[in-house]
């Protein structure tokens, strides 16, 4: 089985290597003057809110190149996870 | 919920893999799925997804890494700006090792050029504010995810009254090359794993014309391993049922109409233009250029300079790799003359490039 662990350092990686395409989910901790301070795993980062209609402290957002690209919809996030569980429950075990 | 580790559960991954195997267990043919997002390419290699799929399902990588599709002539232009006196070149980290005709930005920096690696285009605006006597040229590379951030940086510079912030613009859009690849008779794409964060901006409905015109299934997929597997499962189900629809697996982020504010930023600052793609040639209406109202920010117009003639790298197959026609192993330079330390082609430089991903995670 492959290693599906990755994670913890995503936010740091994106910051450290300054790569273009990495986008990471972070939680908004503070908002001031159109800029949010976001947080994940103890990493804090500034993000412009220029691209969002509205955002509040406590929202999870996807951060890309110093901008909050989109809000994460907690309801849809849960629905997707529920769907995975359905596949698990429907499956007759691994077929390989 | 952290919206990342939950989507990496090995037990659920096994269930999804099982479902994909069952869906094609009696199928004699082959289903070719193309991903057109560098982050997907990396995820597929990183999690060994290819090896987990049944033989009937084949994954190929398309032109989804913005660094890899940037033509050598653009890198040469960036190098010319780096050599220009009183000029600071600001760029994302991916670009500094991409080989131009005779040099790369890292080498220019080592010999005295002022090249700054930034995390955000807004950082480049701050550099411009701190260096009023220098011209700051930001390398505007990337698809619909990155282009609005560059538009945002331009508007910020305008608001702050900065006259020394410029963009060397080579932004690209994803739908035109997908249409070009779909109509390529040599390439049989049975379904698209549509990019996660490009779609966050353009919306899942953006793929509807492609689906209707070419009857090719399109599924917008996140890039965590469970997202990838679920997206593949949805595509396989469509192909097996002979359907072609737009579906979205990544609904926690991607809305049918996308991010309207980001789209408005794009439309305000950029307009479509023909663009050159490494490997694919010039594709009409596949690029973005600055609108006339923002031409004072256009490095090419505001700071014209001579650029050395382009020299293509002999033997590099990046073009075929970017079209999904070849896998890196088929390139004679792979692992021998071309390595991440000494890259010949752009596909080996960016961590999202197919050659770099194969080098790092592929089977030796
Ligand atoms: S291995 Fe190197 S030279 Fe060959 S296609 Fe990939 S990037 Fe180009």
Short mmCIF file of C-alpha atoms and ligand atoms in Angstrom, two decimals:
data_model
loop_
_atom_site.label_atom_id
_atom_site.label_comp_id
_atom_site.label_asym_id
_atom_site.label_seq_id
_atom_site.Cartn_x
_atom_site.Cartn_y
_atom_site.Cartn_z
CA UNK A 1 0.00 0.00 0.00
CA UNK A 2 1.24 3.45 -0.78
CA UNK A 3 2.10 5.94 1.83
CA UNK A 4 -0.76 8.37 2.07
CA UNK A 5 0.82 10.37 4.82
CA UNK A 6 2.11 13.72 3.75
CA UNK A 7 0.61 16.75 5.16
CA UNK A 8 1.85 18.45 8.24
CA UNK A 9 4.38 20.60 6.43
CA UNK A 10 2.24 21.67 3.44
CA UNK A 11 1.87 25.26 4.58
CA UNK A 12 5.54 25.55 5.42
CA UNK A 13 6.57 23.98 2.11
CA UNK A 14 4.51 26.46 0.16
CA UNK A 15 6.12 29.31 2.03
CA UNK A 16 9.68 28.02 2.06
CA UNK A 17 10.07 26.95 -1.56
CA UNK A 18 7.92 29.83 -2.80
CA UNK A 19 6.45 27.60 -5.45
CA UNK A 20 3.70 28.86 -7.62
CA UNK A 21 1.09 26.14 -7.56
CA UNK A 22 0.92 25.03 -3.95
CA UNK A 23 -2.34 26.04 -2.32
CA UNK A 24 -3.10 25.10 1.26
CA UNK A 25 -6.19 25.14 3.49
CA UNK A 26 -5.76 27.46 6.47
CA UNK A 27 -8.02 28.94 9.13
CA UNK A 28 -8.58 32.69 9.39
CA UNK A 29 -7.37 33.88 12.80
CA UNK A 30 -7.60 37.65 12.34
CA UNK A 31 -8.80 40.11 9.74
CA UNK A 32 -7.63 43.71 9.32
CA UNK A 33 -7.88 46.04 6.33
CA UNK A 34 -8.70 43.43 3.72
CA UNK A 35 -5.94 41.13 4.86
CA UNK A 36 -6.37 37.95 6.89
CA UNK A 37 -3.87 36.30 9.18
CA UNK A 38 -4.33 32.60 8.58
CA UNK A 39 -3.09 29.65 10.53
CA UNK A 40 -2.47 25.93 10.24
CA UNK A 41 -0.28 23.66 12.37
CA UNK A 42 1.26 26.68 14.09
CA UNK A 43 2.24 28.30 10.78
CA UNK A 44 0.83 31.81 10.36
CA UNK A 45 0.53 33.62 7.12
CA UNK A 46 -0.96 36.78 5.64
CA UNK A 47 -3.45 36.53 2.81
CA UNK A 48 -5.26 39.20 0.84
CA UNK A 49 -9.05 38.88 0.85
CA UNK A 50 -9.37 40.70 -2.48
CA UNK A 51 -10.82 37.60 -4.16
CA UNK A 52 -13.49 36.71 -1.63
CA UNK A 53 -17.01 38.12 -1.34
CA UNK A 54 -16.99 37.73 2.39
CA UNK A 55 -14.86 36.02 4.97
CA UNK A 56 -14.94 35.82 8.74
CA UNK A 57 -12.60 34.78 11.51
CA UNK A 58 -12.89 31.00 11.88
CA UNK A 59 -13.53 30.33 8.18
CA UNK A 60 -11.23 27.93 6.40
CA UNK A 61 -9.82 29.29 3.17
CA UNK A 62 -7.52 28.03 0.47
CA UNK A 63 -4.39 30.18 0.32
CA UNK A 64 -2.53 30.63 -2.94
CA UNK A 65 0.36 33.04 -3.58
CA UNK A 66 -0.65 35.39 -0.78
CA UNK A 67 -4.35 35.47 -1.64
CA UNK A 68 -7.33 33.62 -0.21
CA UNK A 69 -8.50 31.88 -3.37
CA UNK A 70 -11.75 30.41 -2.08
CA UNK A 71 -13.59 29.57 1.11
CA UNK A 72 -13.88 25.92 2.04
CA UNK A 73 -17.47 24.80 2.36
CA UNK A 74 -17.62 22.63 5.50
CA UNK A 75 -20.93 21.06 4.49
CA UNK A 76 -19.64 19.93 1.07
CA UNK A 77 -16.37 18.80 2.67
CA UNK A 78 -18.30 16.47 4.96
CA UNK A 79 -20.53 15.23 2.15
CA UNK A 80 -17.48 14.18 0.14
CA UNK A 81 -16.08 12.27 3.11
CA UNK A 82 -19.48 10.59 3.63
CA UNK A 83 -19.41 9.52 -0.01
CA UNK A 84 -16.04 7.84 0.47
CA UNK A 85 -17.52 5.94 3.42
CA UNK A 86 -20.43 4.83 1.26
CA UNK A 87 -17.99 3.37 -1.26
CA UNK A 88 -16.29 1.57 1.62
CA UNK A 89 -19.57 0.17 2.95
CA UNK A 90 -20.85 -0.81 -0.50
CA UNK A 91 -17.62 -2.50 -1.56
CA UNK A 92 -17.20 -6.25 -1.25
CA UNK A 93 -13.63 -5.76 -0.11
CA UNK A 94 -10.65 -5.03 -2.33
CA UNK A 95 -10.94 -6.64 -5.75
CA UNK A 96 -7.22 -7.18 -6.29
CA UNK B 1 -11.40 19.09 10.47
CA UNK B 2 -8.26 20.36 8.74
CA UNK B 3 -9.44 19.71 5.19
CA UNK B 4 -6.29 17.85 4.29
CA UNK B 5 -5.41 14.75 6.37
CA UNK B 6 -9.04 13.52 6.32
CA UNK B 7 -8.64 12.99 2.59
CA UNK B 8 -5.65 10.67 2.98
CA UNK B 9 -7.22 7.75 4.88
CA UNK B 10 -5.64 4.50 3.55
CA UNK B 11 -8.73 2.42 4.37
CA UNK B 12 -10.98 4.62 2.29
CA UNK B 13 -8.33 4.70 -0.44
CA UNK B 14 -8.45 0.88 -0.59
CA UNK B 15 -12.21 0.96 -0.94
CA UNK B 16 -12.03 3.44 -3.83
CA UNK B 17 -9.29 1.43 -5.55
CA UNK B 18 -11.44 -1.68 -5.14
CA UNK B 19 -14.40 0.09 -6.70
CA UNK B 20 -12.29 1.16 -9.71
CA UNK B 21 -11.03 -2.41 -10.17
CA UNK B 22 -14.56 -3.81 -10.02
CA UNK B 23 -15.87 -1.24 -12.49
CA UNK B 24 -13.49 -2.42 -15.23
CA UNK B 25 -13.08 -6.08 -14.24
CA UNK B 26 -14.71 -7.35 -17.47
CA UNK B 27 -13.55 -4.55 -19.70
CA UNK B 28 -11.23 -5.54 -22.54
CA UNK B 29 -10.37 -2.02 -23.75
CA UNK B 30 -8.28 0.72 -22.29
CA UNK B 31 -9.39 3.94 -20.65
CA UNK B 32 -6.95 6.84 -21.01
CA UNK B 33 -7.40 9.66 -18.54
CA UNK B 34 -5.40 12.86 -18.78
CA UNK B 35 -4.66 15.19 -15.91
CA UNK B 36 -3.88 18.77 -16.85
CA UNK B 37 -2.69 20.12 -13.53
CA UNK B 38 0.85 19.86 -12.25
CA UNK B 39 -0.35 19.32 -8.71
CA UNK B 40 -2.30 16.27 -9.90
CA UNK B 41 0.80 14.99 -11.70
CA UNK B 42 2.77 15.27 -8.48
CA UNK B 43 0.03 13.68 -6.40
CA UNK B 44 -0.20 10.70 -8.80
CA UNK B 45 3.52 10.03 -8.45
CA UNK B 46 3.78 10.87 -4.78
CA UNK B 47 1.04 8.44 -3.81
CA UNK B 48 1.93 5.80 -6.39
CA UNK B 49 -1.59 5.98 -7.81
CA UNK B 50 -0.64 4.56 -11.22
CA UNK B 51 0.52 1.31 -9.68
CA UNK B 52 -2.76 0.92 -7.77
CA UNK B 53 -5.00 1.15 -10.81
CA UNK B 54 -6.12 -1.75 -12.97
CA UNK B 55 -4.30 -2.25 -16.30
CA UNK B 56 -7.38 -1.02 -18.16
CA UNK B 57 -6.97 2.47 -16.72
CA UNK B 58 -4.05 4.51 -18.02
CA UNK B 59 -3.11 7.95 -16.69
CA UNK B 60 -1.25 10.44 -18.82
CA UNK B 61 -0.06 13.93 -17.97
CA UNK B 62 -0.92 16.96 -20.05
CA UNK B 63 0.41 20.50 -20.23
CA UNK B 64 -0.56 21.43 -16.68
CA UNK B 65 2.69 22.73 -15.26
CA UNK B 66 2.91 26.46 -16.01
CA UNK B 67 6.69 26.50 -15.78
CA UNK B 68 7.02 23.56 -18.16
CA UNK B 69 4.84 25.09 -20.89
CA UNK B 70 6.65 28.43 -20.80
CA UNK B 71 8.70 28.78 -24.01
CA UNK B 72 12.47 29.23 -23.89
CA UNK B 73 12.08 32.65 -25.54
CA UNK B 74 10.21 33.87 -22.43
CA UNK B 75 13.01 32.67 -20.14
CA UNK B 76 15.47 34.50 -22.39
CA UNK B 77 13.41 37.66 -22.01
CA UNK B 78 13.49 37.28 -18.23
CA UNK B 79 17.26 36.79 -18.39
CA UNK B 80 17.61 39.98 -20.44
CA UNK B 81 15.70 41.89 -17.74
CA UNK B 82 17.90 40.32 -15.06
CA UNK B 83 20.96 41.66 -16.93
CA UNK B 84 19.40 45.12 -17.34
CA UNK B 85 20.98 47.70 -15.00
CA UNK B 86 18.84 49.10 -12.17
CA UNK B 87 16.35 46.27 -12.58
CA UNK B 88 15.04 43.75 -10.07
CA UNK B 89 13.45 40.58 -11.42
CA UNK B 90 10.90 39.14 -8.98
CA UNK B 91 9.60 35.62 -9.51
CA UNK B 92 8.09 32.53 -7.95
CA UNK B 93 10.75 30.02 -6.96
CA UNK B 94 9.88 27.58 -9.74
CA UNK B 95 11.28 29.79 -12.47
CA UNK B 96 14.86 30.41 -11.33
CA UNK B 97 16.36 27.14 -12.55
CA UNK B 98 14.52 26.89 -15.84
CA UNK B 99 17.15 26.83 -18.59
CA UNK B 100 16.99 29.58 -21.17
CA UNK B 101 19.07 29.47 -24.35
CA UNK B 102 22.39 30.14 -22.62
CA UNK B 103 21.77 30.67 -18.90
CA UNK B 104 19.19 30.61 -16.11
CA UNK B 105 18.11 33.16 -13.51
CA UNK B 106 19.97 31.42 -10.71
CA UNK B 107 23.22 31.73 -12.60
CA UNK B 108 22.56 35.40 -13.39
CA UNK B 109 21.88 36.01 -9.70
CA UNK B 110 25.16 34.35 -8.76
CA UNK B 111 26.96 36.72 -11.09
CA UNK B 112 25.37 39.82 -9.64
CA UNK B 113 21.86 40.19 -11.10
CA UNK B 114 19.17 41.25 -8.65
CA UNK B 115 16.72 38.34 -8.79
CA UNK B 116 14.28 38.03 -5.88
CA UNK B 117 12.22 34.94 -5.20
CA UNK B 118 8.84 35.85 -3.76
CA UNK B 119 5.96 33.87 -2.36
CA UNK B 120 3.31 36.32 -3.55
CA UNK B 121 3.15 38.97 -6.30
CA UNK B 122 2.21 41.35 -3.48
CA UNK B 123 5.73 40.85 -2.09
CA UNK B 124 7.04 42.08 -5.45
CA UNK B 125 4.90 45.21 -5.09
CA UNK B 126 6.48 45.81 -1.66
CA UNK B 127 9.93 45.44 -3.22
CA UNK B 128 8.97 48.08 -5.81
CA UNK B 129 7.79 50.42 -3.04
CA UNK B 130 11.10 50.01 -1.20
CA UNK B 131 13.22 50.52 -4.33
CA UNK B 132 11.75 53.56 -6.10
CA UNK B 133 14.92 54.08 -8.15
CA UNK B 134 14.77 50.57 -9.66
CA UNK B 135 12.41 48.88 -12.07
CA UNK B 136 10.81 45.75 -10.63
CA UNK B 137 9.79 43.19 -13.26
CA UNK B 138 7.52 40.40 -12.01
CA UNK B 139 7.43 37.21 -14.07
CA UNK B 140 3.72 36.70 -14.67
CA UNK B 141 3.52 32.98 -15.36
CA UNK B 142 0.69 30.63 -14.49
CA UNK B 143 -2.90 29.69 -15.25
CA UNK B 144 -6.22 31.06 -14.03
CA UNK B 145 -5.30 30.35 -10.41
CA UNK B 146 -2.24 32.58 -10.43
CA UNK B 147 -3.24 35.23 -12.98
CA UNK B 148 -5.82 36.90 -10.65
CA UNK B 149 -3.16 37.24 -7.95
CA UNK B 150 -0.97 39.08 -10.47
CA UNK B 151 -3.95 41.23 -11.50
CA UNK B 152 -4.45 41.98 -7.82
CA UNK B 153 -0.79 42.97 -7.44
CA UNK B 154 -1.03 45.31 -10.42
CA UNK B 155 -4.10 47.04 -9.00
CA UNK B 156 -2.39 47.32 -5.62
CA UNK B 157 0.66 48.94 -7.25
CA UNK B 158 -1.64 51.33 -9.12
CA UNK B 159 -3.47 52.24 -5.93
CA UNK B 160 -0.18 52.95 -4.21
CA UNK B 161 0.90 55.16 -7.12
CA UNK B 162 3.96 53.04 -7.94
CA UNK B 163 5.46 53.64 -11.35
CA UNK B 164 8.26 51.11 -11.16
CA UNK B 165 6.27 47.85 -11.03
CA UNK B 166 6.06 45.91 -14.31
CA UNK B 167 4.77 42.55 -15.41
CA UNK B 168 6.36 40.31 -18.02
CA UNK B 169 3.12 38.63 -18.89
CA UNK B 170 2.90 35.03 -20.11
CA UNK B 171 -0.25 33.89 -18.36
CA UNK B 172 -2.20 31.10 -19.94
CA UNK B 173 -5.67 29.62 -19.78
CA UNK B 174 -6.53 25.96 -19.68
CA UNK B 175 -9.55 25.35 -21.88
CA UNK B 176 -8.01 26.12 -25.28
CA UNK B 177 -5.16 23.58 -24.97
CA UNK B 178 -7.62 20.97 -23.65
CA UNK B 179 -9.72 21.47 -26.79
CA UNK B 180 -6.58 21.27 -28.93
CA UNK B 181 -5.49 18.01 -27.30
CA UNK B 182 -8.96 16.51 -27.50
CA UNK B 183 -9.08 17.05 -31.23
CA UNK B 184 -5.56 15.63 -31.77
CA UNK B 185 -6.18 12.39 -33.67
CA UNK B 186 -2.94 10.85 -32.38
CA UNK B 187 -4.04 11.22 -28.83
CA UNK B 188 -7.05 9.35 -27.52
CA UNK B 189 -8.17 11.01 -24.31
CA UNK B 190 -11.21 9.26 -22.83
CA UNK B 191 -11.65 11.63 -19.93
CA UNK B 192 -10.13 14.61 -18.19
CA UNK B 193 -9.14 14.91 -14.57
CA UNK B 194 -9.81 18.65 -14.51
CA UNK B 195 -7.55 20.93 -12.49
CA UNK B 196 -8.55 21.64 -8.91
CA UNK B 197 -7.62 25.24 -8.39
CA UNK B 198 -7.93 26.54 -11.93
CA UNK B 199 -11.51 25.29 -11.62
CA UNK B 200 -11.93 27.15 -8.32
CA UNK B 201 -11.61 30.30 -10.42
CA UNK B 202 -13.31 29.36 -13.70
CA UNK B 203 -15.94 27.02 -12.18
CA UNK B 204 -16.86 23.44 -13.09
CA UNK B 205 -19.41 24.63 -15.66
CA UNK B 206 -16.55 26.05 -17.72
CA UNK B 207 -15.92 22.53 -19.06
CA UNK B 208 -19.45 22.11 -20.42
CA UNK B 209 -18.63 23.38 -23.96
CA UNK B 210 -15.72 20.92 -24.14
CA UNK B 211 -17.93 18.05 -22.98
CA UNK B 212 -20.70 18.95 -25.40
CA UNK B 213 -18.45 19.48 -28.38
CA UNK B 214 -16.15 16.49 -27.97
CA UNK B 215 -18.27 14.15 -25.83
CA UNK B 216 -15.35 13.75 -23.43
CA UNK B 217 -16.11 13.28 -19.71
CA UNK B 218 -14.67 15.96 -17.42
CA UNK B 219 -14.41 15.56 -13.65
CA UNK B 220 -13.04 18.35 -11.47
CA UNK B 221 -10.94 16.68 -8.81
CA UNK B 222 -9.10 17.77 -5.69
CA UNK B 223 -5.50 16.67 -5.28
CA UNK B 224 -5.50 14.79 -2.01
CA UNK B 225 -5.17 11.05 -2.71
CA UNK B 226 -8.81 10.22 -1.92
CA UNK B 227 -9.97 13.08 -4.13
CA UNK B 228 -7.81 11.75 -6.96
CA UNK B 229 -9.10 8.20 -6.60
CA UNK B 230 -12.71 9.30 -6.37
CA UNK B 231 -12.27 11.50 -9.45
CA UNK B 232 -10.78 8.57 -11.37
CA UNK B 233 -13.66 6.36 -10.22
CA UNK B 234 -16.22 8.92 -11.43
CA UNK B 235 -14.50 9.16 -14.82
CA UNK B 236 -14.28 5.38 -15.18
CA UNK B 237 -17.99 5.08 -14.37
CA UNK B 238 -18.84 7.63 -17.05
CA UNK B 239 -16.67 5.95 -19.67
CA UNK B 240 -18.09 2.51 -18.87
CA UNK B 241 -21.63 3.87 -19.13
CA UNK B 242 -20.81 5.61 -22.42
CA UNK B 243 -21.62 8.99 -20.92
CA UNK B 244 -19.90 12.37 -21.11
CA UNK B 245 -20.78 14.79 -18.36
CA UNK B 246 -19.21 17.49 -16.23
CA UNK B 247 -18.95 16.32 -12.65
CA UNK B 248 -17.28 17.87 -9.65
CA UNK B 249 -15.64 15.83 -6.95
CA UNK B 250 -14.08 18.89 -5.29
CA UNK B 251 -17.25 20.62 -4.22
CA UNK B 252 -15.81 21.86 -0.95
CA UNK B 253 -13.86 24.39 -3.03
CA UNK B 254 -15.15 24.51 -6.60
CA UNK B 255 -18.54 26.04 -7.39
CA UNK B 256 -20.32 25.58 -10.71
CA UNK B 257 -19.80 29.24 -11.65
CA UNK B 258 -16.38 29.54 -9.99
CA UNK B 259 -15.04 32.56 -8.13
CA UNK B 260 -16.76 35.59 -9.64
CA UNK B 261 -14.50 38.11 -7.94
CA UNK B 262 -11.38 36.42 -9.29
CA UNK B 263 -12.99 36.29 -12.74
CA UNK B 264 -13.77 40.01 -12.51
CA UNK B 265 -10.12 40.74 -11.62
CA UNK B 266 -9.00 38.73 -14.65
CA UNK B 267 -11.45 40.46 -16.98
CA UNK B 268 -10.55 43.91 -15.69
CA UNK B 269 -6.79 43.57 -16.17
CA UNK B 270 -6.30 40.99 -18.93
CA UNK B 271 -7.69 40.14 -22.34
CA UNK B 272 -7.28 36.90 -24.30
CA UNK B 273 -4.47 36.57 -26.86
CA UNK B 274 -2.72 33.87 -28.84
CA UNK B 275 0.04 32.23 -26.80
CA UNK B 276 2.96 29.94 -27.43
CA UNK B 277 3.06 26.73 -25.43
CA UNK B 278 6.20 24.69 -25.23
CA UNK B 279 5.46 21.50 -27.12
CA UNK B 280 2.05 22.55 -28.35
CA UNK B 281 2.98 25.59 -30.43
CA UNK B 282 0.85 28.70 -30.72
CA UNK B 283 -2.77 28.22 -29.64
CA UNK B 284 -5.26 31.01 -30.40
CA UNK B 285 -6.94 32.67 -27.42
CA UNK B 286 -5.01 30.57 -24.92
CA UNK B 287 -3.04 33.37 -23.30
CA UNK B 288 -3.69 36.55 -21.35
CA UNK B 289 -2.18 39.93 -22.04
CA UNK B 290 -2.61 43.23 -20.23
CA UNK B 291 -5.46 45.39 -21.46
CA UNK B 292 -4.60 48.73 -23.11
CA UNK B 293 -5.58 50.59 -19.93
CA UNK B 294 -2.76 48.83 -18.04
CA UNK B 295 -0.05 48.98 -20.69
CA UNK B 296 2.15 51.16 -18.51
CA UNK B 297 2.63 48.04 -16.36
CA UNK B 298 3.64 45.91 -19.34
CA UNK B 299 7.40 45.27 -19.13
CA UNK B 300 7.62 44.50 -22.85
CA UNK B 301 6.14 47.87 -23.81
CA UNK B 302 7.49 50.04 -21.01
CA UNK B 303 11.03 48.62 -20.90
CA UNK B 304 11.81 47.24 -24.35
CA UNK B 305 15.15 45.47 -24.76
CA UNK B 306 17.05 43.11 -27.02
CA UNK B 307 16.77 39.40 -26.35
CA UNK B 308 19.27 36.78 -27.47
CA UNK B 309 18.16 34.41 -30.24
CA UNK B 310 16.41 31.29 -28.99
CA UNK B 311 18.33 28.00 -28.95
CA UNK B 312 16.21 24.90 -28.41
CA UNK B 313 17.77 22.13 -26.36
CA UNK B 314 18.84 19.24 -28.53
CA UNK B 315 17.20 15.94 -27.76
CA UNK B 316 14.74 17.23 -25.16
CA UNK B 317 11.33 15.62 -25.61
CA UNK B 318 9.46 18.00 -23.29
CA UNK B 319 7.02 18.80 -26.09
CA UNK B 320 5.90 15.20 -26.49
CA UNK B 321 5.77 14.77 -22.72
CA UNK B 322 3.54 17.81 -22.34
CA UNK B 323 1.13 16.39 -24.89
CA UNK B 324 0.98 13.10 -23.02
CA UNK B 325 2.46 11.25 -26.00
CA UNK B 326 5.62 10.14 -24.25
CA UNK B 327 6.47 9.16 -20.70
CA UNK B 328 9.76 10.55 -19.30
CA UNK B 329 11.48 7.15 -19.53
CA UNK B 330 11.25 7.41 -23.32
CA UNK B 331 13.42 10.54 -23.44
CA UNK B 332 17.07 9.59 -24.14
CA UNK B 333 18.31 12.33 -21.82
CA UNK B 334 16.18 11.28 -18.83
CA UNK B 335 18.32 10.42 -15.78
CA UNK B 336 21.49 10.55 -17.88
CA UNK B 337 22.07 14.07 -19.14
CA UNK B 338 18.92 15.51 -17.60
CA UNK B 339 18.47 15.42 -13.82
CA UNK B 340 16.89 17.80 -11.29
CA UNK B 341 20.39 19.07 -10.44
CA UNK B 342 21.28 19.62 -14.12
CA UNK B 343 17.95 20.02 -15.91
CA UNK B 344 17.91 20.22 -19.67
CA UNK B 345 14.18 20.77 -20.10
CA UNK B 346 11.62 22.63 -18.04
CA UNK B 347 9.74 19.41 -17.21
CA UNK B 348 12.70 18.42 -15.03
CA UNK B 349 12.95 21.73 -13.19
CA UNK B 350 9.59 22.38 -11.65
CA UNK B 351 8.62 19.92 -8.93
CA UNK B 352 5.30 19.69 -10.78
CA UNK B 353 6.93 18.71 -14.05
CA UNK B 354 6.32 15.18 -15.23
CA UNK B 355 10.03 14.41 -15.63
CA UNK B 356 10.89 15.72 -12.15
CA UNK B 357 8.01 13.76 -10.60
CA UNK B 358 9.06 10.59 -12.42
CA UNK B 359 12.66 11.15 -11.34
CA UNK B 360 11.75 11.60 -7.70
CA UNK B 361 8.98 9.07 -7.27
CA UNK B 362 9.05 6.82 -10.33
CA UNK B 363 10.31 3.25 -10.43
CA UNK B 364 13.97 3.10 -11.27
S1 LIG C 1 14.00 14.19 -19.32
FE1 LIG C 1 14.74 16.30 -19.46
S2 LIG C 1 15.31 16.53 -21.59
FE2 LIG C 1 14.01 14.73 -21.48
S3 LIG C 1 11.94 15.49 -21.83
FE3 LIG C 1 12.23 15.51 -19.64
S4 LIG C 1 12.95 17.58 -19.20
FE4 LIG C 1 13.21 17.29 -21.41
#
